[in-house]
Short mmCIF file of C-alpha atoms in Angstrom, two decimals:
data_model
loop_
_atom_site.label_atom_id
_atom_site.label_comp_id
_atom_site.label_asym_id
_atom_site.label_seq_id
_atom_site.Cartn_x
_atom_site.Cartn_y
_atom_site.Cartn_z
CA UNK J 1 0.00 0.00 0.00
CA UNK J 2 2.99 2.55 1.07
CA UNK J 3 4.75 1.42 -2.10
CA UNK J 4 1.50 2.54 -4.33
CA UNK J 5 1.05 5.83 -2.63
CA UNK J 6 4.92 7.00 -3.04
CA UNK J 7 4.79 5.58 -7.06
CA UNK J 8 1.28 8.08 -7.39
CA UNK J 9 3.09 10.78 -5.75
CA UNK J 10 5.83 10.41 -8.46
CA UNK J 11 3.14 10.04 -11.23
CA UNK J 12 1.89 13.02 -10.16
CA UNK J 13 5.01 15.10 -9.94
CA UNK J 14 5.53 13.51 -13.38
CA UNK J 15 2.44 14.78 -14.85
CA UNK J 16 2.70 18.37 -13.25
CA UNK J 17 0.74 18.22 -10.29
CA UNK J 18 1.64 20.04 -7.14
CA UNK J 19 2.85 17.58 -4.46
CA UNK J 20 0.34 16.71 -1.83
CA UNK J 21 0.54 18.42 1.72
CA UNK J 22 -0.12 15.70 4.06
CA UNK J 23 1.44 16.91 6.71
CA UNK J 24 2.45 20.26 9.00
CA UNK J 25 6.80 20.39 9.02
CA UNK J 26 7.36 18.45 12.53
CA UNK J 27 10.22 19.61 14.46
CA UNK J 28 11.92 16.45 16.07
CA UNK J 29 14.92 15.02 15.90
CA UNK J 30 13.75 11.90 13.93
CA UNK J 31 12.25 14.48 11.27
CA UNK J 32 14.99 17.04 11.09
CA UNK J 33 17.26 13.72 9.98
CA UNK J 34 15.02 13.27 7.40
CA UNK J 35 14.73 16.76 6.61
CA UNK J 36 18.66 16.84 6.08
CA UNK J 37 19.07 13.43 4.15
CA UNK J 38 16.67 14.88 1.56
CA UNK J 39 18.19 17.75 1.10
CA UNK J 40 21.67 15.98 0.99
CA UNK J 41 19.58 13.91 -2.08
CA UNK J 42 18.59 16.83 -3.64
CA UNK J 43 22.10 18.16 -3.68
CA UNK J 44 23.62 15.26 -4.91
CA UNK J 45 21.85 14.60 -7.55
CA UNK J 46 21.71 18.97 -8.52
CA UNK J 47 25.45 17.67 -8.78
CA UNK J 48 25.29 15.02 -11.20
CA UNK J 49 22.69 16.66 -13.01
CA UNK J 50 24.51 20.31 -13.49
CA UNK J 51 27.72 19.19 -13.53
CA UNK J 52 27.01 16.89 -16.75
CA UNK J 53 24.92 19.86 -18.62
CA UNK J 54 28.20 22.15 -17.87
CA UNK J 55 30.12 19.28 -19.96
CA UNK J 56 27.77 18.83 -22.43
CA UNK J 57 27.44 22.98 -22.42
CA UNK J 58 31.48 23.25 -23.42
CA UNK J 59 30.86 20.02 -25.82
CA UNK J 60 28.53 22.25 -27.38
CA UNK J 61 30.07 25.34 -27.51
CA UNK J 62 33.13 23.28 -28.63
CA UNK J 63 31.26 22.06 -31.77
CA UNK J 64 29.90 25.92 -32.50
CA UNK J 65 33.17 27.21 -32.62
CA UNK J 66 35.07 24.33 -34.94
CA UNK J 67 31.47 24.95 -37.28
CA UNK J 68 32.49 28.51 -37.50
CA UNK J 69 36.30 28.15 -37.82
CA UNK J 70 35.94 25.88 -41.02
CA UNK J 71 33.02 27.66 -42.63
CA UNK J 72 35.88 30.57 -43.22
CA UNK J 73 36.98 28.30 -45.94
CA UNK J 74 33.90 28.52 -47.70
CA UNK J 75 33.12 32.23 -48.48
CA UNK J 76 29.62 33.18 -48.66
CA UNK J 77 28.14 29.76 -48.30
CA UNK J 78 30.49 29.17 -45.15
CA UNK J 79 28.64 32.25 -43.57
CA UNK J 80 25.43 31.69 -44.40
CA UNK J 81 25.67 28.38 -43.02
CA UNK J 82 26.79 29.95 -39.51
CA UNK J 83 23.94 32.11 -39.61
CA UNK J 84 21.56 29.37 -40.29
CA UNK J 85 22.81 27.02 -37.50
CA UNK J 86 22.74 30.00 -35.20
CA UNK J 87 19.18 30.45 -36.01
CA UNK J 88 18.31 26.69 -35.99
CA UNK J 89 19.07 26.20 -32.53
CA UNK J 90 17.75 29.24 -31.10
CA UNK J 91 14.62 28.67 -32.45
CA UNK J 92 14.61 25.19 -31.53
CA UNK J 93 15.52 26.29 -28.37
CA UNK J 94 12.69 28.73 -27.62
CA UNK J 95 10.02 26.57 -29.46
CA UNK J 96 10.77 23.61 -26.35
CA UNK J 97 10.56 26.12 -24.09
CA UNK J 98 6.95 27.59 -25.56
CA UNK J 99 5.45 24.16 -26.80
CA UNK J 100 6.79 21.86 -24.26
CA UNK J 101 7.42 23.65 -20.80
CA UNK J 102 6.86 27.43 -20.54
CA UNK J 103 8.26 28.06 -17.01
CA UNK J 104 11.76 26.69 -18.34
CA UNK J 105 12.02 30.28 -19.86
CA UNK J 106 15.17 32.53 -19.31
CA UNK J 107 17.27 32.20 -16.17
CA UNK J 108 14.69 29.74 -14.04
CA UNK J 109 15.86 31.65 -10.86
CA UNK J 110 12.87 33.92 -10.80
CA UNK J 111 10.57 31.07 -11.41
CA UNK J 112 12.35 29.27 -8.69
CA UNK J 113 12.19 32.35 -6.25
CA UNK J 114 7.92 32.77 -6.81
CA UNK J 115 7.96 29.21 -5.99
CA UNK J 116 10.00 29.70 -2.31
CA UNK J 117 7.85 32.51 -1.97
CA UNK J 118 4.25 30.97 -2.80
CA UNK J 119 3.64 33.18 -5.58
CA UNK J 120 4.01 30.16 -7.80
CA UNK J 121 3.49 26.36 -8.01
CA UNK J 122 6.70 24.50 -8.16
CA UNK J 123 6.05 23.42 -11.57
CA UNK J 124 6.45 20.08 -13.61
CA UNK J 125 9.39 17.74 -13.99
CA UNK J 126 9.60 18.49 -17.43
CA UNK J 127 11.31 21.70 -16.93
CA UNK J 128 14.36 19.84 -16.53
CA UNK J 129 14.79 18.42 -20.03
CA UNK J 130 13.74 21.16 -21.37
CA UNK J 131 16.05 23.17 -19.49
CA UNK J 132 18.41 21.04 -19.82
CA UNK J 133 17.85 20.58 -24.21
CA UNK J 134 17.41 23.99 -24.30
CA UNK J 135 19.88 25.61 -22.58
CA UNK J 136 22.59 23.20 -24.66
CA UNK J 137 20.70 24.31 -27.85
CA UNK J 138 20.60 28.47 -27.08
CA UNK J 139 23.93 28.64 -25.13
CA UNK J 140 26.14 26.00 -26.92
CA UNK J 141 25.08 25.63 -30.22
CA UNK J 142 23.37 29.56 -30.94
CA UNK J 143 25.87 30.87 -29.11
CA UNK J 144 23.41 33.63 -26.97
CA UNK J 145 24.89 35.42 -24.17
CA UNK J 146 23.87 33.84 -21.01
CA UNK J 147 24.96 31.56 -18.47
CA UNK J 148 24.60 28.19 -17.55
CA UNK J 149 23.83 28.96 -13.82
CA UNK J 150 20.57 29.89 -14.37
CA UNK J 151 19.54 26.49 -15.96
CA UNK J 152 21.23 24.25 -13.86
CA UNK J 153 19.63 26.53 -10.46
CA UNK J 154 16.13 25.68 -11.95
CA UNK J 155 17.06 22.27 -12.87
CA UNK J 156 18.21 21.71 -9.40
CA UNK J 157 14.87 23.12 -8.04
CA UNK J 158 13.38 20.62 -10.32
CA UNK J 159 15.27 17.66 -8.61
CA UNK J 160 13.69 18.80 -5.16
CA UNK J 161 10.68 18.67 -5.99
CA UNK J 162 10.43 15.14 -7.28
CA UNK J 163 13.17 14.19 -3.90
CA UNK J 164 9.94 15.93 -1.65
CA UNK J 165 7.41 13.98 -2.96
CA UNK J 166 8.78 10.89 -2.66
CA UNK J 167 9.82 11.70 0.66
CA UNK J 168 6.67 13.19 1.94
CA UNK J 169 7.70 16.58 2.78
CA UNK J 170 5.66 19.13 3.88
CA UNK J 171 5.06 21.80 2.09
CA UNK J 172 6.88 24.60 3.83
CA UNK J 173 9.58 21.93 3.40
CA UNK J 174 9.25 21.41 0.10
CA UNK J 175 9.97 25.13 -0.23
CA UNK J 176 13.05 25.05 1.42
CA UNK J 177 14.43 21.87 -0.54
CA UNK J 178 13.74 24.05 -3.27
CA UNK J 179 16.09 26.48 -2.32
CA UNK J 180 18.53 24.15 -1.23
CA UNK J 181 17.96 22.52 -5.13
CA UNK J 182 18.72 25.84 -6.08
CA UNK J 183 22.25 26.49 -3.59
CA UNK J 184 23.55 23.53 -5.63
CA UNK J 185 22.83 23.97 -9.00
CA UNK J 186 24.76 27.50 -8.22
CA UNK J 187 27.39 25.59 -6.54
CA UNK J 188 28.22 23.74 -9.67
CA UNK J 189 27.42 25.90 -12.21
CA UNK J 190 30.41 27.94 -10.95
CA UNK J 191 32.42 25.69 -8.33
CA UNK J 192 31.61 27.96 -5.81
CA UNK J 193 29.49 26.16 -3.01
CA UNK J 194 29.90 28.92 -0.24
CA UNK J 195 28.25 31.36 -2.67
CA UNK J 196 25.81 29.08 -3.89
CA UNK J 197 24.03 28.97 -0.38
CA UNK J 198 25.07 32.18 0.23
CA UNK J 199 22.78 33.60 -2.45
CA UNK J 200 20.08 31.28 -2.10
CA UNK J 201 19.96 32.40 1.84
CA UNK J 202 21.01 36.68 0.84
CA UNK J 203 18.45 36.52 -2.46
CA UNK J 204 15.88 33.88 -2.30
CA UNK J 205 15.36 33.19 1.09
CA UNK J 206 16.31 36.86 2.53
CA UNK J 207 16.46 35.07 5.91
CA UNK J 208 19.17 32.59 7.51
CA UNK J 209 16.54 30.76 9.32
CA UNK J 210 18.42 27.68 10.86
CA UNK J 211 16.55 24.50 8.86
CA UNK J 212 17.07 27.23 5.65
CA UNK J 213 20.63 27.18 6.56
CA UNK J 214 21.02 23.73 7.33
CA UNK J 215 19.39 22.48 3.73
CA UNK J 216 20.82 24.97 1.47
CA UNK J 217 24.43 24.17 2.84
CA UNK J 218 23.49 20.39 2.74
CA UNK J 219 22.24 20.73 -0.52
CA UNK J 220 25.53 22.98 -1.50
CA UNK J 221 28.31 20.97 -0.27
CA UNK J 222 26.73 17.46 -1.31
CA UNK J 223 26.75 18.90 -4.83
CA UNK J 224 30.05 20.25 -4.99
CA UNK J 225 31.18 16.62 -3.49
CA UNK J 226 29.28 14.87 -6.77
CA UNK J 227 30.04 18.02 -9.38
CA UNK J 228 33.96 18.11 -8.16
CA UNK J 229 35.21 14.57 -10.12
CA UNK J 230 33.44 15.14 -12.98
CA UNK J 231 34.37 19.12 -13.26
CA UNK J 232 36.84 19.57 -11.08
CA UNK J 233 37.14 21.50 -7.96
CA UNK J 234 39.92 24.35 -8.85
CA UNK J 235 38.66 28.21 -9.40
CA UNK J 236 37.03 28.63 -12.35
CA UNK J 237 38.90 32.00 -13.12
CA UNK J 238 42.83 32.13 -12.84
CA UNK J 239 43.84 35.94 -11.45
CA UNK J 240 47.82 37.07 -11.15
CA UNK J 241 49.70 37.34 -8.12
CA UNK J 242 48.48 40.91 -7.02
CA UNK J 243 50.23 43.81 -5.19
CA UNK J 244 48.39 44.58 -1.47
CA UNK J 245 45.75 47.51 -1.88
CA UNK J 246 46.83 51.18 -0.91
CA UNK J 247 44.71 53.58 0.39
CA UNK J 248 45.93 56.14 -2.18
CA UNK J 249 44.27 54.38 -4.74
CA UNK J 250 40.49 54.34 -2.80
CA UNK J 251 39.32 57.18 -5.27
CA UNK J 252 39.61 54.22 -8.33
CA UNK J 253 38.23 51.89 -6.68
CA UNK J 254 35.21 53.97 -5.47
CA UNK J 255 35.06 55.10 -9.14
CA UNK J 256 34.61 51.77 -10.54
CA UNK J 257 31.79 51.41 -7.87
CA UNK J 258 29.72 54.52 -9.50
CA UNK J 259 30.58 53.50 -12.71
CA UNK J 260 29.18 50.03 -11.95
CA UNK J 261 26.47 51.00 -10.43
CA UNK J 262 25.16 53.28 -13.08
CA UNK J 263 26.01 50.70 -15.61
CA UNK J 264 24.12 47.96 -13.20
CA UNK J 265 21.01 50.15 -12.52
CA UNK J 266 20.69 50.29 -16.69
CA UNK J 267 21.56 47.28 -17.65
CA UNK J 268 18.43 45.79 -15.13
CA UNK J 269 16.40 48.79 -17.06
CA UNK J 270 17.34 47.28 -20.53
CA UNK J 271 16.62 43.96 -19.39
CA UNK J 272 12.60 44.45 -18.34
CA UNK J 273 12.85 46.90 -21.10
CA UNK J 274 13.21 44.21 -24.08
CA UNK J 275 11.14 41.68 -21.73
CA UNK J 276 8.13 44.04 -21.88
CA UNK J 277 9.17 44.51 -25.86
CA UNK J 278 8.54 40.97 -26.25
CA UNK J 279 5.44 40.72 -24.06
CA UNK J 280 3.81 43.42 -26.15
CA UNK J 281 4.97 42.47 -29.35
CA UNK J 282 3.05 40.84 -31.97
CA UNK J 283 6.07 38.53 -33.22
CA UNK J 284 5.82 34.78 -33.12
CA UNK J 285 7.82 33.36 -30.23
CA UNK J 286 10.23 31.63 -33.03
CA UNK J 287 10.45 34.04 -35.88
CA UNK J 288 11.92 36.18 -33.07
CA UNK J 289 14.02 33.94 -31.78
CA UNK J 290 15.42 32.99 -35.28
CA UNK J 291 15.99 36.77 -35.89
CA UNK J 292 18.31 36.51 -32.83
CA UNK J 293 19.89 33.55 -33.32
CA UNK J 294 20.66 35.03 -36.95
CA UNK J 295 22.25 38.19 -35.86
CA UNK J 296 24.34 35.98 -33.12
CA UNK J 297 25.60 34.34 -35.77
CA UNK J 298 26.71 36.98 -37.96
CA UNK J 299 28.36 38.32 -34.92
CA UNK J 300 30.16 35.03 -34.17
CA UNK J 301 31.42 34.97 -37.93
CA UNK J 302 33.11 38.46 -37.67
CA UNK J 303 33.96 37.91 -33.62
CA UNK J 304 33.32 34.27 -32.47
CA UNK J 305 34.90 34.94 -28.96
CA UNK J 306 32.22 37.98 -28.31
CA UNK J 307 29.27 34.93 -28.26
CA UNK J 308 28.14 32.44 -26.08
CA UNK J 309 28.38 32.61 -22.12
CA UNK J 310 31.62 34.72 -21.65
CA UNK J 311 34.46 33.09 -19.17
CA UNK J 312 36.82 33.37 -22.19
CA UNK J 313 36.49 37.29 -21.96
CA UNK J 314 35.98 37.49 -18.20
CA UNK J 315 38.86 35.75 -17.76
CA UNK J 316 40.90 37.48 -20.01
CA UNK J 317 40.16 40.92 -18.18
CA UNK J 318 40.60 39.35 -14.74
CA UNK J 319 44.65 38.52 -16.34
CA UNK J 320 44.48 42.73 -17.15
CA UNK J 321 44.78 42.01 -20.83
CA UNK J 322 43.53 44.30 -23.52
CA UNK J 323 43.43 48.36 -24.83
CA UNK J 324 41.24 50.81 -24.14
CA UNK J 325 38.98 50.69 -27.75
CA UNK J 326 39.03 46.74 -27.57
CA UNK J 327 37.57 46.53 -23.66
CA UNK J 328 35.11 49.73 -24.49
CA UNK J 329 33.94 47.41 -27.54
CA UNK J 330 33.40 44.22 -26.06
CA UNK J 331 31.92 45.89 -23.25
CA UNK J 332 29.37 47.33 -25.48
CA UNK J 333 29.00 44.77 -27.74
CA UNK J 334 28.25 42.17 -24.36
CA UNK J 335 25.58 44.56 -23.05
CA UNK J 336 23.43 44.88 -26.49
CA UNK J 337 24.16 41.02 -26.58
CA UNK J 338 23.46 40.30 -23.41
CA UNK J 339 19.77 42.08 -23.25
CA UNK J 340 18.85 40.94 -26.90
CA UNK J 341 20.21 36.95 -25.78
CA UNK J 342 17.39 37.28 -22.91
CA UNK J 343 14.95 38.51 -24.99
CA UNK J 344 15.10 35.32 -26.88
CA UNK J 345 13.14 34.25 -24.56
CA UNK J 346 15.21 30.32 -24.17
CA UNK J 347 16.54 29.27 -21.03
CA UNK J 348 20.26 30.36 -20.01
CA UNK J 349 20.87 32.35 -16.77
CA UNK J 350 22.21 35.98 -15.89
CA UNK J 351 24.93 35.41 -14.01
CA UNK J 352 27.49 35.01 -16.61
CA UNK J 353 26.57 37.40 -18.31
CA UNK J 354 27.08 40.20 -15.58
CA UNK J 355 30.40 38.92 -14.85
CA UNK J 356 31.72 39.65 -18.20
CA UNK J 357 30.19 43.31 -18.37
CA UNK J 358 31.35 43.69 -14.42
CA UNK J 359 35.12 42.70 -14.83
CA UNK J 360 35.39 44.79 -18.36
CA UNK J 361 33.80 47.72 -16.53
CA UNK J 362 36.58 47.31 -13.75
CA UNK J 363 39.50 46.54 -16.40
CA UNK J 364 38.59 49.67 -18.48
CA UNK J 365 38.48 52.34 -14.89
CA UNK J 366 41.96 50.59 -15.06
CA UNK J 367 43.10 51.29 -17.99
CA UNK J 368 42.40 54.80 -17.59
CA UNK J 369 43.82 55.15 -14.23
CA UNK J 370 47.27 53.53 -15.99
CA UNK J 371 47.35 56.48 -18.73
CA UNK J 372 46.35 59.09 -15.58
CA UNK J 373 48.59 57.93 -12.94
CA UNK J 374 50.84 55.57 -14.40
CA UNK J 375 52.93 54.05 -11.31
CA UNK J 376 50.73 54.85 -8.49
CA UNK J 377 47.31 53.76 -10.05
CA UNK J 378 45.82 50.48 -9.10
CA UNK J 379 46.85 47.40 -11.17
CA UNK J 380 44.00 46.98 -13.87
CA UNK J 381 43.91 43.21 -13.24
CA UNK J 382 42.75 43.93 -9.73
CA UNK J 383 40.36 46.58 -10.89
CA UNK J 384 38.89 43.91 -12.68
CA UNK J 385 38.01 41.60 -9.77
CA UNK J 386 36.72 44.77 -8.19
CA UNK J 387 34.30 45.84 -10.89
CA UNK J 388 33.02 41.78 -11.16
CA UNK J 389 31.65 41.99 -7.65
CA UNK J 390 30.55 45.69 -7.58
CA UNK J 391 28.50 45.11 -10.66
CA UNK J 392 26.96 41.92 -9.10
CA UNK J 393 25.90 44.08 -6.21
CA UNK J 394 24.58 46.69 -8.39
CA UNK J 395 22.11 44.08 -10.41
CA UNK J 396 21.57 41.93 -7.83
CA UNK J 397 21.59 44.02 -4.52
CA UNK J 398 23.30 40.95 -2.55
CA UNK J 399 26.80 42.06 -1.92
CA UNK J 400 27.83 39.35 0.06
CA UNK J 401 27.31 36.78 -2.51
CA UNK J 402 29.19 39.13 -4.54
CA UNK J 403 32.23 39.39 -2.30
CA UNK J 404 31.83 35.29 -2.01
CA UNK J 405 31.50 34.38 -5.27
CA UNK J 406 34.17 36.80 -6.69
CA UNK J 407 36.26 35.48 -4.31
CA UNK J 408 35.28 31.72 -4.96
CA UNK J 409 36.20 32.13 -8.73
CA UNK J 410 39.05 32.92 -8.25
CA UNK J 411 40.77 31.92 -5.51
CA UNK J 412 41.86 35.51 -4.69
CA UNK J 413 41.40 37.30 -1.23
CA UNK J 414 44.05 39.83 -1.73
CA UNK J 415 41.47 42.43 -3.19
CA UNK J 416 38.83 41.91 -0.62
CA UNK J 417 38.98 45.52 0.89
CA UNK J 418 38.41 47.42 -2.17
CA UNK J 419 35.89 44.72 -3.30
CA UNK J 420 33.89 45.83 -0.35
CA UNK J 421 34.39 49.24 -0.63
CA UNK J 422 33.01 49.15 -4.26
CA UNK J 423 29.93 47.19 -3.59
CA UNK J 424 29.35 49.67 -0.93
CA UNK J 425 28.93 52.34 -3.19
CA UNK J 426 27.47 50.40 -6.44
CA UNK J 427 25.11 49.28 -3.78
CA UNK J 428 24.61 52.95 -3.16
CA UNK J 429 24.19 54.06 -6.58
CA UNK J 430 21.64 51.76 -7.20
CA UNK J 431 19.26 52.75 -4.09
CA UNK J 432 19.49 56.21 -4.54
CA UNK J 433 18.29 55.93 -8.03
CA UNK J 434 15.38 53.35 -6.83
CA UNK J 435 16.58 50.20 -8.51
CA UNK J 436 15.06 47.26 -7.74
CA UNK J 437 17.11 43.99 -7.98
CA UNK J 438 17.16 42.25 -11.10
CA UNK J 439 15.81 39.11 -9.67
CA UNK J 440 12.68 40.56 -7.64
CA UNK J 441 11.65 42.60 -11.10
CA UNK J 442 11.74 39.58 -12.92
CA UNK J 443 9.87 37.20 -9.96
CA UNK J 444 7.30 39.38 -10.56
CA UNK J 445 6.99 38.83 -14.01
CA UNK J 446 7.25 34.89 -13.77
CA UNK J 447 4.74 35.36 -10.76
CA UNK J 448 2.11 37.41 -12.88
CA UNK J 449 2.98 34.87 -15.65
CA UNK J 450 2.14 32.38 -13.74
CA UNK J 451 -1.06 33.13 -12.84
CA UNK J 452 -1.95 34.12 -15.96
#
């Protein structure tokens, strides 16, 4: 009899019912044991899960990039064929996300936040193939600017739910194995399981409740245990050995904190403002997104390392490299990108994204302090690092996830000082002007969406 009731509760998680409250969350022993062995199930297998869509992800982008190197050899033809693939898969993309599963759409951390809050069911274990298909199709093969944490968060929500029903949790439980779901996906996504609960506890949860803490850093370091073989468990960003901060170089670093907050408070503006584009617009969901895919493309056949998620050029502007036209390019070209990728409408996160436009922002305040006060201005590699976290802070208003998961990337604590000084004031910037974070403007979206 107990072995029919848990296989209905899986059919109907399956089929995309919400899973059955049979219970209020008890708060014994016996039950907080359970509580935590679920939630060490739900990270574990966030881990296998994300950690095998970030392979498949550089597989992808892998085969995107060897399709664009060789079509150079074939003139006209060669880039018409870029365009097309480009096109193919975004539209392919956005069509599984609109005919098959339409809360797999964009970053899945908004839908995932509506859900801890109650503003929204927790949705239907299909999201995860299709987040999982579509997210390789729109970030790997059409080369879109977005991330892959954004994906493997929701798909890692996903896994929770299906670990809660079978477990009969409550409700309010399921919620918070949500979250953790969530804390893990992040932790893979970017090998960075302190941050990954960290945000889920700063953003999602805004509260470090002790069985919230308990399952999102269950949740984050069983993930990171499962992800770590398969990805590895170094920094995903390499930064050069840095000279100590100075106090006569504060007025850069507080520079690069306006500057990235002015540039965060727009770029969350241009965001909702193609989102509400779309919304409006009479365009069919995949004409649109072939029109995208296109023009990504013909981008990646003049500049194939401007596409796609972006650690190639983050990277390269945490090592200091590059001129002042060059990093005022890509920065520009990254933001358009970045705001037209997400209007696609296809699932691929935020995060990645922001990192690129932060650490350009910081390397080019660096530049500029190098032709203004060459030999006493900050090193631009470390302006870099700065400008990643302050323009985090700016988007996302969580600056401690910011200083953790700038740190986390790259192994660095040298430049945590001016890190913190910069988030103060992006952080600033941004309230002063009334900017909401990204992630509560588009919650509210996915909620109203949702009821809809």
């Amino acid at each position: 009899m107990g072995h029919r009731r848990a296989s209905g509760w899986l059919r109907s998680t399956l089929a995309g019912d919400r899973p059955p409250t049979t219970r209020p969350t008890a708060t014994g022993a016996g039950d907080l044991i359970g509580f935590v062995v679920a939630a060490a199930c739900v990270g574990a297998l966030t881990g296998l899960t994300a950690a095998t869509f970030r392979l498949a992800l550089t597989g992808a982008g892998g085969w995107r990039e060897r399709l664009t190197a060789s079509a150079h050899g074939h003139g006209v033809l060669g880039l018409l064929l870029v365009v097309l693939a480009g096109a193919a898969c975004t539209t392919a993309a956005a069509s599984l996300v609109r005919r098959v599963e339409p809360h797999a759409e964009g970053s899945g951390i908004p839908h995932v936040e509506a859900v801890v809050e109650g503003r929204a069911g927790p949705g239907r274990f299909r999201i995860l193939p299709v987040k999982y298909a579509g997210g390789l199709l729109a970030i790997g093969g059409g080369g879109l600017a977005l991330g892959r944490e954004g994906p493997s968060v929701q798909m890692g929500s996903t896994v929770a739910v299906i670990v809660s029903s079978l477990a009969r949790r409550s409700r309010a439980d399921l919620r918070l194995l949500v979250a953790a779901g969530a804390a893990a996906g992040l932790a893979t996504a970017f090998n960075a399981p302190i941050a990954g609960g960290v945000f889920v506890l700063e953003e999602l949860l805004k509260s470090f409740h002790p069985r919230a803490t308990i399952a999102t850093l269950v949740a984050s370091a069983s993930g990171f245990a499962v992800a770590a073989p398969l990805v590895g468990g170094a920094p995903d960003f390499h930064v050069p050995a840095l000279p100590g901060p100075r106090l006569s170089e504060a007025g850069w670093v507080l520079l690069v904190g306006v500057v990235t907050g002015l540039l965060g408070v727009l770029y969350n503006r241009a965001v909702l403002a193609g989102l509400h584009r779309v919304d409006t617009g009479r365009w069919p969901v995949e004409a649109r997104a072939a029109v995208i895919g296109a023009c990504v493309g013909l981008l990646a056949w003049f500049g194939p390392q401007l596409v796609g998620g972006g650690d190639h050029l983050t990277q390269e502007a945490l090592l200091g490299h590059g001129t002042l036209p060059v990093v005022l390019g890509v920065l520009v070209v990254r933001f358009v990108l970045g705001v037209v990728s997400y209007a696609a409408l296809t699932p691929g996160g935020l995060f990645a994204p922001m990192l690129v436009l932060g650490s350009e922002c910081g390397l080019l305040v660096g530049l500029v302090a190098a032709r203004v006060a060459p030999g006493s201005a900050p090193e631009p590699a470390a302006l870099a690092l700065v400008g990643l976290a302050a323009f985090f802070t700016a988007t996302v208003h969580a600056p401690v996830t910011g200083l953790v998961l700038a740190t986390e990337l790259t192994g660095s604590t040298d430049q945590l000082p001016p890190m913190l000084g910069a988030c103060a004031v992006a952080m600033t910037v941004a309230v002063v002007l009334r900017s909401r974070p990204v992630y509560d403007l588009l919650t509210d979206r996915a909620a109203a969406r949702s009821v809809a």
